[in-house]
Amino acid sequence: MTLMDGKSLRDELLQKYKEKIEKESLAIRLDIITVGEDAASEVYVRNKVKYATEVGIEVITHKLANSVGEKDIIELIDELNSNDKVTGIILQSPIPEGLDFKKCAGRIAHHKDIDGFTLYNIGNLYLGRESLVPCTVKGIMILLEHYKIDLKGKNVTVVGRSEIVGKPLTLALINRDATVTVCHSKTRDLVEHTKNADIVISAVGKKGVITEDMVADGFVGIDVGINRIEGKLYGDFDFEGVASKASFITPVPGGVGPMTVAMIIDNLIIAKTMKR
Ligand code: NAP
């Protein structure tokens, strides 16, 4: 069994990005907007700032109060959209209840949409065209490629159909010739779909939702789930049992998570250099 080491790959990629940014003197600026307070997001934002800064990207964080309205967020986004110094914009999720995240994030200019959430970028992914792809999805695809896991004709079961992971991941996998089954909370017999899969990708957010009896011998397991329990991180896989059957598997932490951060930098470089 091979552990798919997202941390090492992240470090390798960040080194390459750093060299490219230096060599080509790319002046890249990332603006991150946070609204209200959320402990988990604070950790994610801190990581984004850390890695982006390390590779030579300027990061500006805009901390908006819990009490702001959609109008204030949209005004700030409009201002950043029209500022030529700004390469990329991230509206950190979640934003306080009562505010429409999709509406606000959808306002980001598509060429500055580092998370790849705007209709234009999702549309391009749907059409199989080059675009800014959601970072977790791209991170998973690069991880699979790095470990030379061929997707052509493979049965891939994606568990989870969210707009940030499951759905765009399904499109990316189809674009790479995989045969994809998508499961969710209403799926009648989850095991029937996971057991027949060459590759299982779980993005549910429930510890132990995938167990040893649900997977085939020699399968490839990608665990997107992040479950924080009593200060410790777990994935969706009941790791020991599931790993005993896997040919390749991602750990949590240290698998998909680090790749997501690396892909933010990747998307920023694309945003800076793409022709419009
Ligand atoms: P989400 O929006 O809550 O979606 C969860 C999905 O799982 C939904 O489609 C839901 O089905 C499905 N689901 C729930 N219970 C299920 C069950 N028992 N069996 C099968 N499917 C079930 O979550 P998300 O934003 O996609 O994130 C999923 C997990 O990935 C979370 O733990 C999140 O923290 C993690 N995550 C990690 C990264 C990373 O970089 N590693 C990035 C993003 C997210 P319904 O649609 O029917 O409700």
Short mmCIF file of C-alpha atoms and ligand atoms in Angstrom, two decimals:
data_model
loop_
_atom_site.label_atom_id
_atom_site.label_comp_id
_atom_site.label_asym_id
_atom_site.label_seq_id
_atom_site.Cartn_x
_atom_site.Cartn_y
_atom_site.Cartn_z
CA MET A 1 0.00 0.00 0.00
CA THR A 2 1.31 3.43 -0.94
CA LEU A 3 0.44 6.46 1.14
CA MET A 4 -0.24 9.41 -1.18
CA ASP A 5 1.81 12.14 0.40
CA GLY A 6 0.11 15.45 -0.36
CA LYS A 7 2.44 17.33 1.96
CA SER A 8 5.63 16.41 0.07
CA LEU A 9 3.99 17.08 -3.27
CA ARG A 10 2.73 20.45 -2.00
CA ASP A 11 6.25 21.41 -0.92
CA GLU A 12 7.68 20.31 -4.26
CA LEU A 13 5.07 22.32 -6.17
CA LEU A 14 5.47 25.41 -3.98
CA GLN A 15 9.20 25.40 -4.65
CA LYS A 16 8.48 25.33 -8.41
CA TYR A 17 5.93 28.13 -8.13
CA LYS A 18 8.37 30.22 -6.09
CA GLU A 19 11.07 29.83 -8.74
CA LYS A 20 8.63 30.72 -11.52
CA ILE A 21 7.35 33.81 -9.70
CA GLU A 22 10.92 34.98 -9.08
CA LYS A 23 12.23 34.16 -12.55
CA GLU A 24 9.36 35.84 -14.36
CA SER A 25 9.07 38.68 -11.80
CA LEU A 26 5.33 38.04 -11.48
CA ALA A 27 3.70 40.68 -9.26
CA ILE A 28 0.83 38.67 -7.81
CA ARG A 29 -1.58 39.93 -5.20
CA LEU A 30 -4.24 37.87 -3.44
CA ASP A 31 -7.07 39.56 -1.53
CA ILE A 32 -8.91 37.42 1.00
CA ILE A 33 -12.23 38.60 2.43
CA THR A 34 -13.47 37.14 5.69
CA VAL A 35 -16.82 38.01 7.24
CA GLY A 36 -17.42 37.48 10.94
CA GLU A 37 -15.49 34.91 12.95
CA ASP A 38 -15.10 31.19 12.42
CA ALA A 39 -12.36 29.17 14.14
CA ALA A 40 -11.80 26.66 11.32
CA SER A 41 -11.69 29.39 8.64
CA GLU A 42 -9.14 31.32 10.64
CA VAL A 43 -6.80 28.32 10.39
CA TYR A 44 -7.44 28.01 6.63
CA VAL A 45 -6.85 31.73 6.04
CA ARG A 46 -3.65 31.66 8.11
CA ASN A 47 -2.39 28.78 5.93
CA LYS A 48 -3.27 30.57 2.69
CA VAL A 49 -1.44 33.69 3.87
CA LYS A 50 1.58 31.65 5.00
CA TYR A 51 2.10 29.65 1.80
CA ALA A 52 1.26 32.48 -0.59
CA THR A 53 3.67 34.83 1.20
CA GLU A 54 6.41 32.18 1.20
CA VAL A 55 6.33 31.93 -2.60
CA GLY A 56 6.45 35.71 -3.05
CA ILE A 57 2.77 36.61 -3.35
CA GLU A 58 1.41 39.70 -1.63
CA VAL A 59 -1.65 38.88 0.48
CA ILE A 60 -4.13 41.40 1.82
CA THR A 61 -6.81 40.22 4.22
CA HIS A 62 -10.03 42.19 4.57
CA LYS A 63 -11.74 41.32 7.85
CA LEU A 64 -15.36 42.41 7.69
CA ALA A 65 -17.51 42.47 10.81
CA ASN A 66 -20.31 40.02 11.47
CA SER A 67 -22.79 42.88 11.11
CA VAL A 68 -22.04 43.76 7.45
CA GLY A 69 -24.63 43.23 4.74
CA GLU A 70 -24.33 41.68 1.28
CA LYS A 71 -24.14 45.20 -0.14
CA ASP A 72 -20.90 45.90 1.78
CA ILE A 73 -19.30 42.64 0.63
CA ILE A 74 -20.30 43.27 -2.98
CA GLU A 75 -19.00 46.83 -2.85
CA LEU A 76 -15.62 45.58 -1.67
CA ILE A 77 -15.56 42.86 -4.34
CA ASP A 78 -16.41 45.43 -7.05
CA GLU A 79 -13.59 47.64 -5.85
CA LEU A 80 -11.10 44.74 -5.94
CA ASN A 81 -12.42 43.60 -9.35
CA SER A 82 -11.53 46.95 -10.83
CA ASN A 83 -8.14 47.25 -9.11
CA ASP A 84 -5.47 46.17 -11.61
CA LYS A 85 -3.03 45.37 -8.80
CA VAL A 86 -5.33 42.58 -7.56
CA THR A 87 -4.68 39.21 -9.22
CA GLY A 88 -7.07 37.04 -7.24
CA ILE A 89 -9.92 37.33 -4.75
CA ILE A 90 -11.14 34.74 -2.26
CA LEU A 91 -14.33 35.17 -0.26
CA GLN A 92 -13.70 32.83 2.67
CA SER A 93 -16.58 30.51 3.48
CA PRO A 94 -18.61 30.40 5.64
CA ILE A 95 -20.05 33.90 5.87
CA PRO A 96 -22.68 34.67 8.55
CA GLU A 97 -26.13 33.14 8.23
CA GLY A 98 -28.58 35.30 6.34
CA LEU A 99 -25.94 36.40 3.80
CA ASP A 100 -25.95 34.71 0.41
CA PHE A 101 -22.47 33.26 -0.18
CA LYS A 102 -23.17 32.23 -3.78
CA LYS A 103 -24.47 35.68 -4.68
CA CYS A 104 -21.44 37.43 -3.14
CA ALA A 105 -18.78 34.98 -4.45
CA GLY A 106 -20.52 35.05 -7.83
CA ARG A 107 -19.72 38.75 -8.05
CA ILE A 108 -15.96 38.07 -8.23
CA ALA A 109 -14.61 38.76 -11.73
CA HIS A 110 -14.13 35.35 -13.33
CA HIS A 111 -10.47 36.00 -14.12
CA LYS A 112 -9.83 36.74 -10.42
CA ASP A 113 -11.95 33.82 -9.16
CA ILE A 114 -9.22 31.74 -7.50
CA ASP A 115 -11.71 29.28 -5.95
CA GLY A 116 -13.28 28.62 -9.36
CA PHE A 117 -16.81 29.07 -7.99
CA THR A 118 -18.21 31.54 -10.56
CA LEU A 119 -20.63 30.33 -13.21
CA TYR A 120 -18.13 31.17 -15.96
CA ASN A 121 -15.40 28.96 -14.49
CA ILE A 122 -17.78 26.13 -13.62
CA GLY A 123 -19.18 26.43 -17.16
CA ASN A 124 -15.71 26.05 -18.62
CA LEU A 125 -15.12 22.96 -16.51
CA TYR A 126 -18.44 21.59 -17.76
CA LEU A 127 -17.34 22.21 -21.33
CA GLY A 128 -13.91 20.68 -20.70
CA ARG A 129 -12.22 24.01 -21.40
CA GLU A 130 -9.26 25.41 -19.55
CA SER A 131 -10.36 27.45 -16.56
CA LEU A 132 -9.78 28.25 -12.92
CA VAL A 133 -10.82 24.91 -11.42
CA PRO A 134 -11.88 24.64 -7.73
CA CYS A 135 -8.67 24.08 -5.77
CA THR A 136 -9.62 20.85 -3.97
CA VAL A 137 -10.72 19.26 -7.24
CA LYS A 138 -7.55 20.28 -9.01
CA GLY A 139 -5.46 19.11 -6.06
CA ILE A 140 -7.04 15.65 -6.24
CA MET A 141 -6.48 15.42 -10.01
CA ILE A 142 -2.80 16.41 -9.65
CA LEU A 143 -2.30 13.95 -6.80
CA LEU A 144 -3.75 11.11 -8.92
CA GLU A 145 -1.56 12.14 -11.83
CA HIS A 146 1.54 12.31 -9.65
CA TYR A 147 1.00 8.74 -8.47
CA LYS A 148 0.36 7.69 -12.08
CA ILE A 149 -3.16 6.51 -11.41
CA ASP A 150 -4.75 6.17 -14.79
CA LEU A 151 -8.37 7.28 -14.89
CA LYS A 152 -9.30 6.14 -18.37
CA GLY A 153 -12.26 3.76 -18.19
CA LYS A 154 -11.88 3.35 -14.41
CA ASN A 155 -14.91 3.09 -12.17
CA VAL A 156 -14.73 6.02 -9.78
CA THR A 157 -17.27 6.48 -7.00
CA VAL A 158 -17.52 9.99 -5.61
CA VAL A 159 -19.30 10.18 -2.27
CA GLY A 160 -20.69 13.70 -1.81
CA ARG A 161 -22.29 16.06 -4.34
CA SER A 162 -21.46 19.50 -2.95
CA GLU A 163 -20.87 22.43 -5.25
CA ILE A 164 -17.29 22.90 -4.07
CA VAL A 165 -16.12 19.27 -4.19
CA GLY A 166 -18.42 16.48 -5.40
CA LYS A 167 -20.03 18.11 -8.45
CA PRO A 168 -16.98 19.81 -9.98
CA LEU A 169 -14.89 16.71 -9.20
CA THR A 170 -17.37 14.61 -11.16
CA LEU A 171 -16.92 16.87 -14.19
CA ALA A 172 -13.12 16.80 -13.91
CA LEU A 173 -13.14 12.99 -13.70
CA ILE A 174 -15.47 12.59 -16.70
CA ASN A 175 -13.22 14.96 -18.64
CA ARG A 176 -10.40 12.50 -17.92
CA ASP A 177 -12.41 9.52 -19.25
CA ALA A 178 -13.37 7.97 -15.92
CA THR A 179 -16.75 6.28 -15.45
CA VAL A 180 -18.20 8.16 -12.50
CA THR A 181 -20.88 7.26 -9.96
CA VAL A 182 -21.96 10.01 -7.59
CA CYS A 183 -23.44 9.14 -4.20
CA HIS A 184 -25.00 11.31 -1.51
CA SER A 185 -27.14 11.14 1.60
CA LYS A 186 -30.15 9.77 -0.31
CA THR A 187 -28.20 7.00 -2.06
CA ARG A 188 -29.97 3.75 -1.22
CA ASP A 189 -27.11 1.30 -1.03
CA LEU A 190 -23.80 3.12 -0.73
CA VAL A 191 -21.77 -0.06 -0.36
CA GLU A 192 -22.98 -1.37 -3.70
CA HIS A 193 -21.34 1.63 -5.36
CA THR A 194 -18.14 1.80 -3.32
CA LYS A 195 -17.45 -1.93 -3.46
CA ASN A 196 -17.43 -1.97 -7.27
CA ALA A 197 -15.17 1.05 -7.62
CA ASP A 198 -11.51 1.10 -8.65
CA ILE A 199 -11.27 4.49 -6.97
CA VAL A 200 -13.37 5.83 -4.08
CA ILE A 201 -13.28 9.56 -3.35
CA SER A 202 -15.12 10.56 -0.21
CA ALA A 203 -16.16 14.16 0.45
CA VAL A 204 -18.83 13.77 3.11
CA GLY A 205 -17.48 15.16 6.37
CA LYS A 206 -18.40 12.21 8.60
CA LYS A 207 -15.72 10.20 10.36
CA GLY A 208 -15.86 6.52 9.48
CA VAL A 209 -18.51 6.77 6.76
CA ILE A 210 -16.34 4.48 4.58
CA THR A 211 -15.33 1.22 6.24
CA GLU A 212 -13.21 -1.80 5.27
CA ASP A 213 -16.19 -3.93 4.21
CA MET A 214 -17.29 -1.24 1.73
CA VAL A 215 -14.22 -1.28 -0.52
CA ALA A 216 -12.58 -3.73 -2.91
CA ASP A 217 -9.11 -5.22 -2.59
CA GLY A 218 -6.53 -3.03 -4.30
CA PHE A 219 -8.79 0.02 -4.59
CA VAL A 220 -7.47 3.59 -4.57
CA GLY A 221 -8.85 5.75 -1.75
CA ILE A 222 -8.95 9.54 -1.72
CA ASP A 223 -10.24 10.99 1.52
CA VAL A 224 -11.35 14.61 1.26
CA GLY A 225 -13.19 14.69 4.59
CA ILE A 226 -11.93 16.81 7.44
CA ASN A 227 -13.52 15.97 10.77
CA ARG A 228 -12.23 17.76 13.84
CA ILE A 229 -12.97 15.71 16.93
CA GLU A 230 -11.58 16.72 20.32
CA GLY A 231 -8.81 18.69 18.66
CA LYS A 232 -7.77 15.82 16.37
CA LEU A 233 -8.30 15.58 12.61
CA TYR A 234 -9.92 12.57 10.97
CA GLY A 235 -11.03 11.86 7.44
CA ASP A 236 -14.14 10.03 6.23
CA PHE A 237 -12.32 6.70 6.01
CA ASP A 238 -12.16 4.32 8.92
CA PHE A 239 -8.50 4.53 8.12
CA GLU A 240 -6.80 1.37 9.38
CA GLY A 241 -9.33 -1.07 7.98
CA VAL A 242 -9.78 0.77 4.68
CA ALA A 243 -6.00 1.17 4.24
CA SER A 244 -5.53 -2.59 4.68
CA LYS A 245 -7.34 -3.09 1.36
CA ALA A 246 -5.96 -0.11 -0.56
CA SER A 247 -3.24 -0.01 -3.19
CA PHE A 248 -2.99 3.77 -2.77
CA ILE A 249 -4.59 5.95 -0.10
CA THR A 250 -4.45 9.54 1.15
CA PRO A 251 -3.96 10.18 4.86
CA VAL A 252 -5.84 12.82 6.84
CA PRO A 253 -4.15 15.09 7.59
CA GLY A 254 -1.45 15.26 4.92
CA GLY A 255 -3.29 14.13 1.79
CA VAL A 256 -5.81 16.29 -0.06
CA GLY A 257 -5.65 19.29 2.36
CA PRO A 258 -2.09 20.39 1.50
CA MET A 259 -2.85 19.98 -2.21
CA THR A 260 -5.78 22.40 -1.93
CA VAL A 261 -3.49 25.11 -0.59
CA ALA A 262 -0.92 24.48 -3.34
CA MET A 263 -3.62 24.82 -5.99
CA ILE A 264 -4.54 28.28 -4.74
CA ILE A 265 -1.04 29.34 -5.75
CA ASP A 266 -1.38 27.43 -9.04
CA ASN A 267 -4.64 29.27 -9.82
CA LEU A 268 -3.10 32.62 -8.89
CA ILE A 269 -0.28 32.04 -11.37
CA ILE A 270 -2.83 31.07 -14.03
CA ALA A 271 -4.91 34.17 -13.22
CA LYS A 272 -1.80 36.34 -13.56
CA THR A 273 -0.59 34.84 -16.82
CA MET A 274 -3.73 33.81 -18.70
CA LYS A 275 -4.69 35.66 -21.85
CA ARG A 276 -8.01 37.45 -21.67
P1 NAP B 1 -21.07 19.31 2.21
O1 NAP B 1 -21.43 20.49 1.40
O2 NAP B 1 -21.61 19.18 3.59
O3 NAP B 1 -21.46 18.00 1.37
C1 NAP B 1 -21.41 16.73 1.95
C2 NAP B 1 -21.97 15.74 0.97
O4 NAP B 1 -21.96 14.45 1.59
C3 NAP B 1 -23.41 16.02 0.55
O5 NAP B 1 -23.54 15.85 -0.83
C4 NAP B 1 -24.23 14.98 1.34
O6 NAP B 1 -25.38 14.54 0.65
C5 NAP B 1 -23.24 13.84 1.42
N1 NAP B 1 -23.50 12.94 2.54
C6 NAP B 1 -23.82 13.26 3.81
N2 NAP B 1 -23.98 12.15 4.56
C7 NAP B 1 -23.79 11.10 3.73
C8 NAP B 1 -23.83 9.70 3.90
N3 NAP B 1 -24.09 9.16 5.09
N4 NAP B 1 -23.59 8.93 2.82
C9 NAP B 1 -23.32 9.47 1.61
N5 NAP B 1 -23.26 10.79 1.39
C10 NAP B 1 -23.50 11.59 2.44
O7 NAP B 1 -19.50 19.18 2.38
P2 NAP B 1 -18.25 19.66 1.44
O8 NAP B 1 -18.12 21.11 1.56
O9 NAP B 1 -18.32 19.01 0.11
O10 NAP B 1 -17.08 18.97 2.26
C11 NAP B 1 -17.05 17.60 2.52
C12 NAP B 1 -15.91 17.29 3.46
O11 NAP B 1 -14.68 17.62 2.81
C13 NAP B 1 -15.90 18.10 4.75
O12 NAP B 1 -15.37 17.31 5.78
C14 NAP B 1 -14.98 19.25 4.44
O13 NAP B 1 -14.39 19.78 5.61
C15 NAP B 1 -13.96 18.55 3.59
N6 NAP B 1 -13.23 19.42 2.67
C16 NAP B 1 -11.91 19.23 2.61
C17 NAP B 1 -11.15 19.97 1.75
C18 NAP B 1 -9.68 19.73 1.71
O14 NAP B 1 -8.96 20.56 1.17
N7 NAP B 1 -9.21 18.59 2.18
C19 NAP B 1 -11.74 20.94 0.93
C20 NAP B 1 -13.14 21.08 0.98
C21 NAP B 1 -13.87 20.30 1.86
P3 NAP B 1 -26.63 15.52 0.33
O15 NAP B 1 -26.20 16.33 -0.86
O16 NAP B 1 -27.73 14.59 0.00
O17 NAP B 1 -26.84 16.35 1.54
#
